[in-house]
Amino acid sequence: MKSKYENMKIIYNRSKIGWYWAPLFVSCWFLLFYLVVIPSFHRMPQLKTLEDERQQPGQFIGERAENTLLRLSKIGPKVVGSAANEQVAVQFLLSEIGDIIDDARTDLYDIEKDVQVASGNYLLWSMVNVYQSIQNVVVKLSPKNATSEAALLINSHFDSVPGSSGAGDAGMMCVIMLEVLRVITKYETPLTYSVVFLFNGAEENPLQGSHAFITQHPWAQNIRAVINLDSAGSGGREILFQSGPDHPWLMKYYGKNIVHPFASTIGEELFQNGFVPSETDYRVFRDYGHIPGLDMAQTLNGYVYHTKYDRFNLIPRRTYQLTGENILALVKALANAEELENPSKYAEGHMIFFDMMGWFFVYYPETTGIIINITVCVLVCVTIVLYIWMMSSSTGMFRRRIWAKFGILAALQLAGVALGIGLVISIALFLDAVNLPMSWFSQNWMLFGLYFCPMIFGMGIVPAIYFSRTKEHGLPLGYGIQLLMHSHCLILTIITAIMVSYSIRSAFVIMLCIGFYTLSVLINLVTKAHKTNFLWLIPHCICQVLPFMFYTYCCYAFYVVFVPMQGRECNTNPEILMGFFTALMVLLFAPFLVPLFCLFRKSKTIISMFGICTIVFIIFAATPIAFPYAEKTAPQRFFAVHTARTFHNGDPASTVSHKDSGYFVLPVDRRPHTVDDILFENTNFTKSERIDCDSELMCGFPIYSSRWLNAVDNSYFVPGPEPNREYIPTLTILEKSSNSDTNIRFDLEISGPDHTSIFILPLNDSKLVDWSFIRDPLDGNVKPPYYVYWSYALDPKPLQFSLEFEHEDPNWSGGTFKIALMGHRIHDDMYITEDFREFLATFPPWAHVSSWLGSYNSWQL
């Protein structure tokens, strides 16, 4: 006769599934991801051709937009100050607009066009952004006999970064705007309010064209809302990542009228909290125009963003149709929205919004979201209590014993989650410490082994060990696993409540997770399937399908956007970002799937396979298999500036303390030394000694933009022949005066290339108390050295400005301030010397080098 323990062991073993079904279980979820989620993300409408226009008049014609972009991109790089941008591109746009006006229904609309030439300055980040004679092309479309002056603004930019044709960023959006303008004006489109189309000629400079328009153009005073269009990639679905702020009515119109939705509160909160290393014109319209709006950008193939590979032929053809249909529908809706008359009346609160895999769009007010979140949290707690009550009745166990079991399993679940996160963070720190970050940059599949597998292993191995060593009398394995998942649900419920208390709108993400799980529990309770060994798995797995698809869709979208971005971010460890986000996603799409491994025989072995996979992938990261870069498709980014440097002892008439020339090299990602062996072994090139950063501003490096400041520590100087010196800026002291013993004023003039960085550092306890630029840096918390970025487009007139310093001691002596000028000739390749070309040729094929001529000159005055 068998003992009681042996009988229980038989029952325990019979309640498990054969281990050979585990691969099929995993494969089903993989297939769901690859066959449903990824195709849904990339789904786009068929391109409408010119032939289709005859049959469907009034529709957006993607083929025409495509043809227009082909002609625009043939202009080549359109850098502010270059003939391509200031003459050819402007005339191209005016010609296209003229053709549209010729075909327009002038009996229905008044159409005005203008070329704005503007100068000004403002504070952007910690930099004073000074622009001179930059250009915008503007079109105003007004309905005949309009009763209101209110207008909707549509903005994008036609300028580009050096070396890039800007087909994706943002020529694509410009041709979309042209086609939208053509469709509206050619066909009878009812409009209540005017629509202003701003073709911005200085966005990459950065954000100068939008500031010039919104602060100086006469049409700007009537703008009530803006649709800002930009790009961080090369086509694909455009994501709405910012709205408002505080204008939920905009999201209502987006939700009602968008044809192909792609938007998320998660993206908005990530962007607004600085997780995205970029800014758009939306910020300028918001901060300086105080107008609400929608901020949209294409993000597919961000590897080519701001590179020479941003070309017309890389943009998927269906992109034109998708984005065009969306923008046309939004413009029609917002140009007839009654809220546009006085948006301030409707400025109340925020919206929670997200698309469900592009199938449909969900949006509701933040207050409604709070109610839903709290309701679901309460329902979770009630359901868990009800489950344990019914479990006690069906098993005959005391409720206090079940609650004790629940507490143990909750602790185990926390331990498993902590183990998984600990493994992920440890791997992230290890890879960065041994200089092996970003192995997933071009090989995205590496993320699975490096971060998904250790998280799944940590969450699964702890309960698997527990269940294998604890054969509970009176409690079938199915009950134990359900209690384990209930505990995780309760943990997520607590997190949701905390997020709601801190007004984090992205709490809806966790709410969906616990909501669908609670639905499956309620179904099992009603059907009493929870009492069976395996029948409860049917409603459980069915209710996990939609959350699994939604979370993996969000995860995939995150990787599409953020993985390429890590190629231009050097300050933070990208492994932490990727690892931590992956861990969070696993905690949402897998917590109610991973425990099911414990239902299989050899569960510890099955879960251990994820741990083994992690080790294998870590080994891969150290081999050429996982080399992060690839020619054209995923290049490593560098800047190289052929520089002449001159350091003066005093004013411009003083002697020169040091003078040299060479190539300034600036890596911009987390692996700055990948090309060192190639550049410096068996070549004539060497790194020079770094100049003392305490004695020279910016370590003697020719800084081009404020983003370079973050990468200075990884940059270096390679001695080389002197470049062409015609473009080097000059400094002239126009006047030096004093109106008291403690104050001194300098009137200065700078002339030089159309892009110049100016750094000013007070010396000997002097303080800069006034200057000709905006006072915000002096009145705020901007620490010296002060950074002024000056650029011009049409008018090369020298920059004249004054600086006034104050000393506490009237008997002060010595220099008052140090000034460094860094000139940049970022267009016209004819100035590049053969020596510089030979240096650039030493970079490997998988490196993308943005190169031009520069200079560094410093004085002490």
PDB file of N, CA, C and O in Angstrom, residues 494-546:
ATOM      1  N   ILE A 494      -0.312  47.924  -6.990  1.00  0.00           N
ATOM      2  CA  ILE A 494       0.280  48.912  -6.084  1.00  0.00           C
ATOM      3  C   ILE A 494       1.089  49.938  -6.872  1.00  0.00           C
ATOM      4  O   ILE A 494       1.018  51.147  -6.619  1.00  0.00           O
ATOM      5  N   ILE A 495       1.858  49.453  -7.872  1.00  0.00           N
ATOM      6  CA  ILE A 495       2.641  50.370  -8.708  1.00  0.00           C
ATOM      7  C   ILE A 495       1.721  51.316  -9.469  1.00  0.00           C
ATOM      8  O   ILE A 495       1.994  52.518  -9.592  1.00  0.00           O
ATOM      9  N   THR A 496       0.621  50.783  -9.992  1.00  0.00           N
ATOM     10  CA  THR A 496      -0.347  51.629 -10.707  1.00  0.00           C
ATOM     11  C   THR A 496      -0.889  52.718  -9.803  1.00  0.00           C
ATOM     12  O   THR A 496      -0.982  53.895 -10.201  1.00  0.00           O
ATOM     13  N   ALA A 497      -1.236  52.356  -8.583  1.00  0.00           N
ATOM     14  CA  ALA A 497      -1.761  53.341  -7.636  1.00  0.00           C
ATOM     15  C   ALA A 497      -0.736  54.429  -7.340  1.00  0.00           C
ATOM     16  O   ALA A 497      -1.072  55.618  -7.247  1.00  0.00           O
ATOM     17  N   ILE A 498       0.518  54.027  -7.220  1.00  0.00           N
ATOM     18  CA  ILE A 498       1.583  55.015  -6.971  1.00  0.00           C
ATOM     19  C   ILE A 498       1.725  55.960  -8.158  1.00  0.00           C
ATOM     20  O   ILE A 498       1.845  57.181  -8.003  1.00  0.00           O
ATOM     21  N   MET A 499       1.702  55.404  -9.367  1.00  0.00           N
ATOM     22  CA  MET A 499       1.824  56.241 -10.568  1.00  0.00           C
ATOM     23  C   MET A 499       0.654  57.206 -10.682  1.00  0.00           C
ATOM     24  O   MET A 499       0.828  58.375 -11.052  1.00  0.00           O
ATOM     25  N   VAL A 500      -0.530  56.749 -10.350  1.00  0.00           N
ATOM     26  CA  VAL A 500      -1.704  57.630 -10.379  1.00  0.00           C
ATOM     27  C   VAL A 500      -1.544  58.759  -9.374  1.00  0.00           C
ATOM     28  O   VAL A 500      -1.857  59.914  -9.663  1.00  0.00           O
ATOM     29  N   SER A 501      -1.007  58.452  -8.199  1.00  0.00           N
ATOM     30  CA  SER A 501      -0.829  59.487  -7.178  1.00  0.00           C
ATOM     31  C   SER A 501       0.177  60.542  -7.597  1.00  0.00           C
ATOM     32  O   SER A 501       0.107  61.686  -7.143  1.00  0.00           O
ATOM     33  N   TYR A 502       1.098  60.184  -8.492  1.00  0.00           N
ATOM     34  CA  TYR A 502       2.081  61.140  -8.994  1.00  0.00           C
ATOM     35  C   TYR A 502       1.688  61.717 -10.355  1.00  0.00           C
ATOM     36  O   TYR A 502       2.510  62.345 -11.027  1.00  0.00           O
ATOM     37  N   SER A 503       0.438  61.499 -10.751  1.00  0.00           N
ATOM     38  CA  SER A 503      -0.098  62.047 -12.007  1.00  0.00           C
ATOM     39  C   SER A 503       0.704  61.606 -13.224  1.00  0.00           C
ATOM     40  O   SER A 503       0.893  62.370 -14.173  1.00  0.00           O
ATOM     41  N   ILE A 504       1.193  60.371 -13.222  1.00  0.00           N
ATOM     42  CA  ILE A 504       1.889  59.813 -14.380  1.00  0.00           C
ATOM     43  C   ILE A 504       0.842  59.151 -15.268  1.00  0.00           C
ATOM     44  O   ILE A 504       0.268  58.121 -14.918  1.00  0.00           O
ATOM     45  N   ARG A 505       0.588  59.783 -16.421  1.00  0.00           N
ATOM     46  CA  ARG A 505      -0.495  59.312 -17.283  1.00  0.00           C
ATOM     47  C   ARG A 505      -0.207  57.944 -17.892  1.00  0.00           C
ATOM     48  O   ARG A 505      -1.123  57.219 -18.267  1.00  0.00           O
ATOM     49  N   SER A 506       1.075  57.589 -17.988  1.00  0.00           N
ATOM     50  CA  SER A 506       1.427  56.286 -18.561  1.00  0.00           C
ATOM     51  C   SER A 506       1.032  55.130 -17.666  1.00  0.00           C
ATOM     52  O   SER A 506       1.269  53.961 -18.007  1.00  0.00           O
ATOM     53  N   ALA A 507       0.409  55.402 -16.539  1.00  0.00           N
ATOM     54  CA  ALA A 507      -0.091  54.339 -15.660  1.00  0.00           C
ATOM     55  C   ALA A 507      -1.096  53.451 -16.380  1.00  0.00           C
ATOM     56  O   ALA A 507      -1.322  52.305 -15.981  1.00  0.00           O
ATOM     57  N   PHE A 508      -1.704  53.975 -17.466  1.00  0.00           N
ATOM     58  CA  PHE A 508      -2.670  53.167 -18.210  1.00  0.00           C
ATOM     59  C   PHE A 508      -2.035  51.876 -18.736  1.00  0.00           C
ATOM     60  O   PHE A 508      -2.723  50.872 -18.925  1.00  0.00           O
ATOM     61  N   VAL A 509      -0.717  51.920 -18.963  1.00  0.00           N
ATOM     62  CA  VAL A 509      -0.028  50.742 -19.507  1.00  0.00           C
ATOM     63  C   VAL A 509      -0.130  49.573 -18.543  1.00  0.00           C
ATOM     64  O   VAL A 509      -0.440  48.439 -18.927  1.00  0.00           O
ATOM     65  N   ILE A 510       0.122  49.828 -17.272  1.00  0.00           N
ATOM     66  CA  ILE A 510       0.039  48.760 -16.270  1.00  0.00           C
ATOM     67  C   ILE A 510      -1.421  48.404 -16.003  1.00  0.00           C
ATOM     68  O   ILE A 510      -1.754  47.243 -15.768  1.00  0.00           O
ATOM     69  N   MET A 511      -2.288  49.407 -16.054  1.00  0.00           N
ATOM     70  CA  MET A 511      -3.706  49.145 -15.840  1.00  0.00           C
ATOM     71  C   MET A 511      -4.244  48.126 -16.838  1.00  0.00           C
ATOM     72  O   MET A 511      -5.033  47.237 -16.487  1.00  0.00           O
ATOM     73  N   LEU A 512      -3.832  48.242 -18.096  1.00  0.00           N
ATOM     74  CA  LEU A 512      -4.276  47.272 -19.100  1.00  0.00           C
ATOM     75  C   LEU A 512      -3.802  45.869 -18.753  1.00  0.00           C
ATOM     76  O   LEU A 512      -4.529  44.888 -18.923  1.00  0.00           O
ATOM     77  N   CYS A 513      -2.589  45.771 -18.243  1.00  0.00           N
ATOM     78  CA  CYS A 513      -2.022  44.466 -17.883  1.00  0.00           C
ATOM     79  C   CYS A 513      -2.842  43.787 -16.797  1.00  0.00           C
ATOM     80  O   CYS A 513      -3.270  42.634 -16.947  1.00  0.00           O
ATOM     81  N   ILE A 514      -3.062  44.507 -15.718  1.00  0.00           N
ATOM     82  CA  ILE A 514      -3.795  43.900 -14.599  1.00  0.00           C
ATOM     83  C   ILE A 514      -5.277  43.761 -14.919  1.00  0.00           C
ATOM     84  O   ILE A 514      -5.954  42.858 -14.417  1.00  0.00           O
ATOM     85  N   GLY A 515      -5.790  44.641 -15.786  1.00  0.00           N
ATOM     86  CA  GLY A 515      -7.203  44.562 -16.149  1.00  0.00           C
ATOM     87  C   GLY A 515      -7.516  43.298 -16.923  1.00  0.00           C
ATOM     88  O   GLY A 515      -8.503  42.599 -16.627  1.00  0.00           O
ATOM     89  N   PHE A 516      -6.704  42.985 -17.939  1.00  0.00           N
ATOM     90  CA  PHE A 516      -6.966  41.777 -18.733  1.00  0.00           C
ATOM     91  C   PHE A 516      -6.727  40.525 -17.901  1.00  0.00           C
ATOM     92  O   PHE A 516      -7.431  39.519 -18.076  1.00  0.00           O
ATOM     93  N   TYR A 517      -5.742  40.555 -17.017  1.00  0.00           N
ATOM     94  CA  TYR A 517      -5.515  39.383 -16.173  1.00  0.00           C
ATOM     95  C   TYR A 517      -6.706  39.173 -15.232  1.00  0.00           C
ATOM     96  O   TYR A 517      -7.179  38.031 -15.062  1.00  0.00           O
ATOM     97  N   THR A 518      -7.209  40.245 -14.648  1.00  0.00           N
ATOM     98  CA  THR A 518      -8.360  40.137 -13.749  1.00  0.00           C
ATOM     99  C   THR A 518      -9.578  39.609 -14.494  1.00  0.00           C
ATOM    100  O   THR A 518     -10.364  38.831 -13.944  1.00  0.00           O
ATOM    101  N   LEU A 519      -9.722  40.009 -15.766  1.00  0.00           N
ATOM    102  CA  LEU A 519     -10.834  39.498 -16.578  1.00  0.00           C
ATOM    103  C   LEU A 519     -10.751  37.982 -16.703  1.00  0.00           C
ATOM    104  O   LEU A 519     -11.770  37.277 -16.561  1.00  0.00           O
ATOM    105  N   SER A 520      -9.551  37.452 -16.937  1.00  0.00           N
ATOM    106  CA  SER A 520      -9.401  35.996 -17.069  1.00  0.00           C
ATOM    107  C   SER A 520      -9.712  35.297 -15.745  1.00  0.00           C
ATOM    108  O   SER A 520     -10.314  34.213 -15.744  1.00  0.00           O
ATOM    109  N   VAL A 521      -9.318  35.905 -14.625  1.00  0.00           N
ATOM    110  CA  VAL A 521      -9.603  35.312 -13.310  1.00  0.00           C
ATOM    111  C   VAL A 521     -11.103  35.272 -13.066  1.00  0.00           C
ATOM    112  O   VAL A 521     -11.646  34.261 -12.580  1.00  0.00           O
ATOM    113  N   LEU A 522     -11.795  36.348 -13.401  1.00  0.00           N
ATOM    114  CA  LEU A 522     -13.244  36.397 -13.202  1.00  0.00           C
ATOM    115  C   LEU A 522     -13.945  35.355 -14.067  1.00  0.00           C
ATOM    116  O   LEU A 522     -14.903  34.706 -13.618  1.00  0.00           O
ATOM    117  N   ILE A 523     -13.474  35.193 -15.311  1.00  0.00           N
ATOM    118  CA  ILE A 523     -14.064  34.168 -16.180  1.00  0.00           C
ATOM    119  C   ILE A 523     -13.871  32.779 -15.570  1.00  0.00           C
ATOM    120  O   ILE A 523     -14.793  31.945 -15.554  1.00  0.00           O
ATOM    121  N   ASN A 524     -12.687  32.532 -15.065  1.00  0.00           N
ATOM    122  CA  ASN A 524     -12.417  31.232 -14.441  1.00  0.00           C
ATOM    123  C   ASN A 524     -13.243  31.020 -13.187  1.00  0.00           C
ATOM    124  O   ASN A 524     -13.674  29.902 -12.897  1.00  0.00           O
ATOM    125  N   LEU A 525     -13.450  32.083 -12.430  1.00  0.00           N
ATOM    126  CA  LEU A 525     -14.268  31.955 -11.218  1.00  0.00           C
ATOM    127  C   LEU A 525     -15.718  31.655 -11.563  1.00  0.00           C
ATOM    128  O   LEU A 525     -16.359  30.795 -10.939  1.00  0.00           O
ATOM    129  N   VAL A 526     -16.224  32.338 -12.591  1.00  0.00           N
ATOM    130  CA  VAL A 526     -17.623  32.138 -12.985  1.00  0.00           C
ATOM    131  C   VAL A 526     -17.829  30.729 -13.540  1.00  0.00           C
ATOM    132  O   VAL A 526     -18.820  30.061 -13.242  1.00  0.00           O
ATOM    133  N   THR A 527     -16.865  30.277 -14.361  1.00  0.00           N
ATOM    134  CA  THR A 527     -16.976  28.948 -14.970  1.00  0.00           C
ATOM    135  C   THR A 527     -16.450  27.835 -14.076  1.00  0.00           C
ATOM    136  O   THR A 527     -16.569  26.651 -14.427  1.00  0.00           O
ATOM    137  N   LYS A 528     -15.843  28.214 -12.951  1.00  0.00           N
ATOM    138  CA  LYS A 528     -15.232  27.271 -12.007  1.00  0.00           C
ATOM    139  C   LYS A 528     -14.073  26.483 -12.637  1.00  0.00           C
ATOM    140  O   LYS A 528     -13.695  25.422 -12.159  1.00  0.00           O
ATOM    141  N   ALA A 529     -13.531  27.044 -13.737  1.00  0.00           N
ATOM    142  CA  ALA A 529     -12.404  26.384 -14.393  1.00  0.00           C
ATOM    143  C   ALA A 529     -11.141  26.456 -13.550  1.00  0.00           C
ATOM    144  O   ALA A 529     -10.218  25.652 -13.745  1.00  0.00           O
ATOM    145  N   HIS A 530     -11.097  27.380 -12.593  1.00  0.00           N
ATOM    146  CA  HIS A 530      -9.900  27.520 -11.771  1.00  0.00           C
ATOM    147  C   HIS A 530      -9.668  26.309 -10.882  1.00  0.00           C
ATOM    148  O   HIS A 530      -8.573  26.127 -10.351  1.00  0.00           O
ATOM    149  N   LYS A 531     -10.680  25.495 -10.725  1.00  0.00           N
ATOM    150  CA  LYS A 531     -10.548  24.307  -9.881  1.00  0.00           C
ATOM    151  C   LYS A 531      -9.880  23.145 -10.618  1.00  0.00           C
ATOM    152  O   LYS A 531      -9.449  22.173  -9.991  1.00  0.00           O
ATOM    153  N   THR A 532      -9.818  23.240 -11.948  1.00  0.00           N
ATOM    154  CA  THR A 532      -9.266  22.135 -12.742  1.00  0.00           C
ATOM    155  C   THR A 532      -7.754  22.273 -12.874  1.00  0.00           C
ATOM    156  O   THR A 532      -7.172  23.322 -12.597  1.00  0.00           O
ATOM    157  N   ASN A 533      -7.133  21.203 -13.355  1.00  0.00           N
ATOM    158  CA  ASN A 533      -5.685  21.242 -13.545  1.00  0.00           C
ATOM    159  C   ASN A 533      -5.275  22.177 -14.676  1.00  0.00           C
ATOM    160  O   ASN A 533      -4.325  22.941 -14.565  1.00  0.00           O
ATOM    161  N   PHE A 534      -6.012  22.087 -15.826  1.00  0.00           N
ATOM    162  CA  PHE A 534      -5.545  22.801 -17.007  1.00  0.00           C
ATOM    163  C   PHE A 534      -6.603  23.639 -17.722  1.00  0.00           C
ATOM    164  O   PHE A 534      -6.245  24.523 -18.499  1.00  0.00           O
ATOM    165  N   LEU A 535      -7.891  23.412 -17.471  1.00  0.00           N
ATOM    166  CA  LEU A 535      -8.920  24.148 -18.205  1.00  0.00           C
ATOM    167  C   LEU A 535      -8.831  25.660 -17.969  1.00  0.00           C
ATOM    168  O   LEU A 535      -9.165  26.446 -18.852  1.00  0.00           O
ATOM    169  N   TRP A 536      -8.354  26.048 -16.809  1.00  0.00           N
ATOM    170  CA  TRP A 536      -8.246  27.485 -16.503  1.00  0.00           C
ATOM    171  C   TRP A 536      -7.248  28.185 -17.424  1.00  0.00           C
ATOM    172  O   TRP A 536      -7.273  29.408 -17.576  1.00  0.00           O
ATOM    173  N   LEU A 537      -6.369  27.384 -18.065  1.00  0.00           N
ATOM    174  CA  LEU A 537      -5.378  27.975 -18.960  1.00  0.00           C
ATOM    175  C   LEU A 537      -6.010  28.541 -20.228  1.00  0.00           C
ATOM    176  O   LEU A 537      -5.454  29.461 -20.838  1.00  0.00           O
ATOM    177  N   ILE A 538      -7.171  28.017 -20.626  1.00  0.00           N
ATOM    178  CA  ILE A 538      -7.778  28.481 -21.882  1.00  0.00           C
ATOM    179  C   ILE A 538      -8.192  29.944 -21.787  1.00  0.00           C
ATOM    180  O   ILE A 538      -7.733  30.775 -22.589  1.00  0.00           O
ATOM    181  N   PRO A 539      -9.062  30.335 -20.836  1.00  0.00           N
ATOM    182  CA  PRO A 539      -9.384  31.772 -20.740  1.00  0.00           C
ATOM    183  C   PRO A 539      -8.172  32.615 -20.344  1.00  0.00           C
ATOM    184  O   PRO A 539      -8.047  33.768 -20.772  1.00  0.00           O
ATOM    185  N   HIS A 540      -7.279  32.002 -19.567  1.00  0.00           N
ATOM    186  CA  HIS A 540      -6.084  32.752 -19.152  1.00  0.00           C
ATOM    187  C   HIS A 540      -5.241  33.147 -20.361  1.00  0.00           C
ATOM    188  O   HIS A 540      -4.864  34.313 -20.527  1.00  0.00           O
ATOM    189  N   CYS A 541      -4.936  32.184 -21.219  1.00  0.00           N
ATOM    190  CA  CYS A 541      -4.086  32.474 -22.378  1.00  0.00           C
ATOM    191  C   CYS A 541      -4.800  33.339 -23.408  1.00  0.00           C
ATOM    192  O   CYS A 541      -4.181  34.210 -24.033  1.00  0.00           O
ATOM    193  N   ILE A 542      -6.112  33.118 -23.578  1.00  0.00           N
ATOM    194  CA  ILE A 542      -6.862  33.952 -24.526  1.00  0.00           C
ATOM    195  C   ILE A 542      -6.835  35.413 -24.091  1.00  0.00           C
ATOM    196  O   ILE A 542      -6.643  36.320 -24.917  1.00  0.00           O
ATOM    197  N   CYS A 543      -6.995  35.640 -22.792  1.00  0.00           N
ATOM    198  CA  CYS A 543      -6.996  37.013 -22.280  1.00  0.00           C
ATOM    199  C   CYS A 543      -5.602  37.639 -22.281  1.00  0.00           C
ATOM    200  O   CYS A 543      -5.475  38.850 -22.092  1.00  0.00           O
ATOM    201  N   GLN A 544      -4.576  36.825 -22.497  1.00  0.00           N
ATOM    202  CA  GLN A 544      -3.218  37.370 -22.572  1.00  0.00           C
ATOM    203  C   GLN A 544      -2.794  37.717 -23.995  1.00  0.00           C
ATOM    204  O   GLN A 544      -1.775  38.394 -24.190  1.00  0.00           O
ATOM    205  N   VAL A 545      -3.567  37.287 -24.991  1.00  0.00           N
ATOM    206  CA  VAL A 545      -3.178  37.517 -26.387  1.00  0.00           C
ATOM    207  C   VAL A 545      -3.122  38.996 -26.713  1.00  0.00           C
ATOM    208  O   VAL A 545      -2.124  39.511 -27.243  1.00  0.00           O
ATOM    209  N   LEU A 546      -4.199  39.728 -26.409  1.00  0.00           N
ATOM    210  CA  LEU A 546      -4.242  41.154 -26.742  1.00  0.00           C
ATOM    211  C   LEU A 546      -3.194  41.956 -25.969  1.00  0.00           C
ATOM    212  O   LEU A 546      -2.477  42.772 -26.568  1.00  0.00           O
TER     213      LEU A 546
END
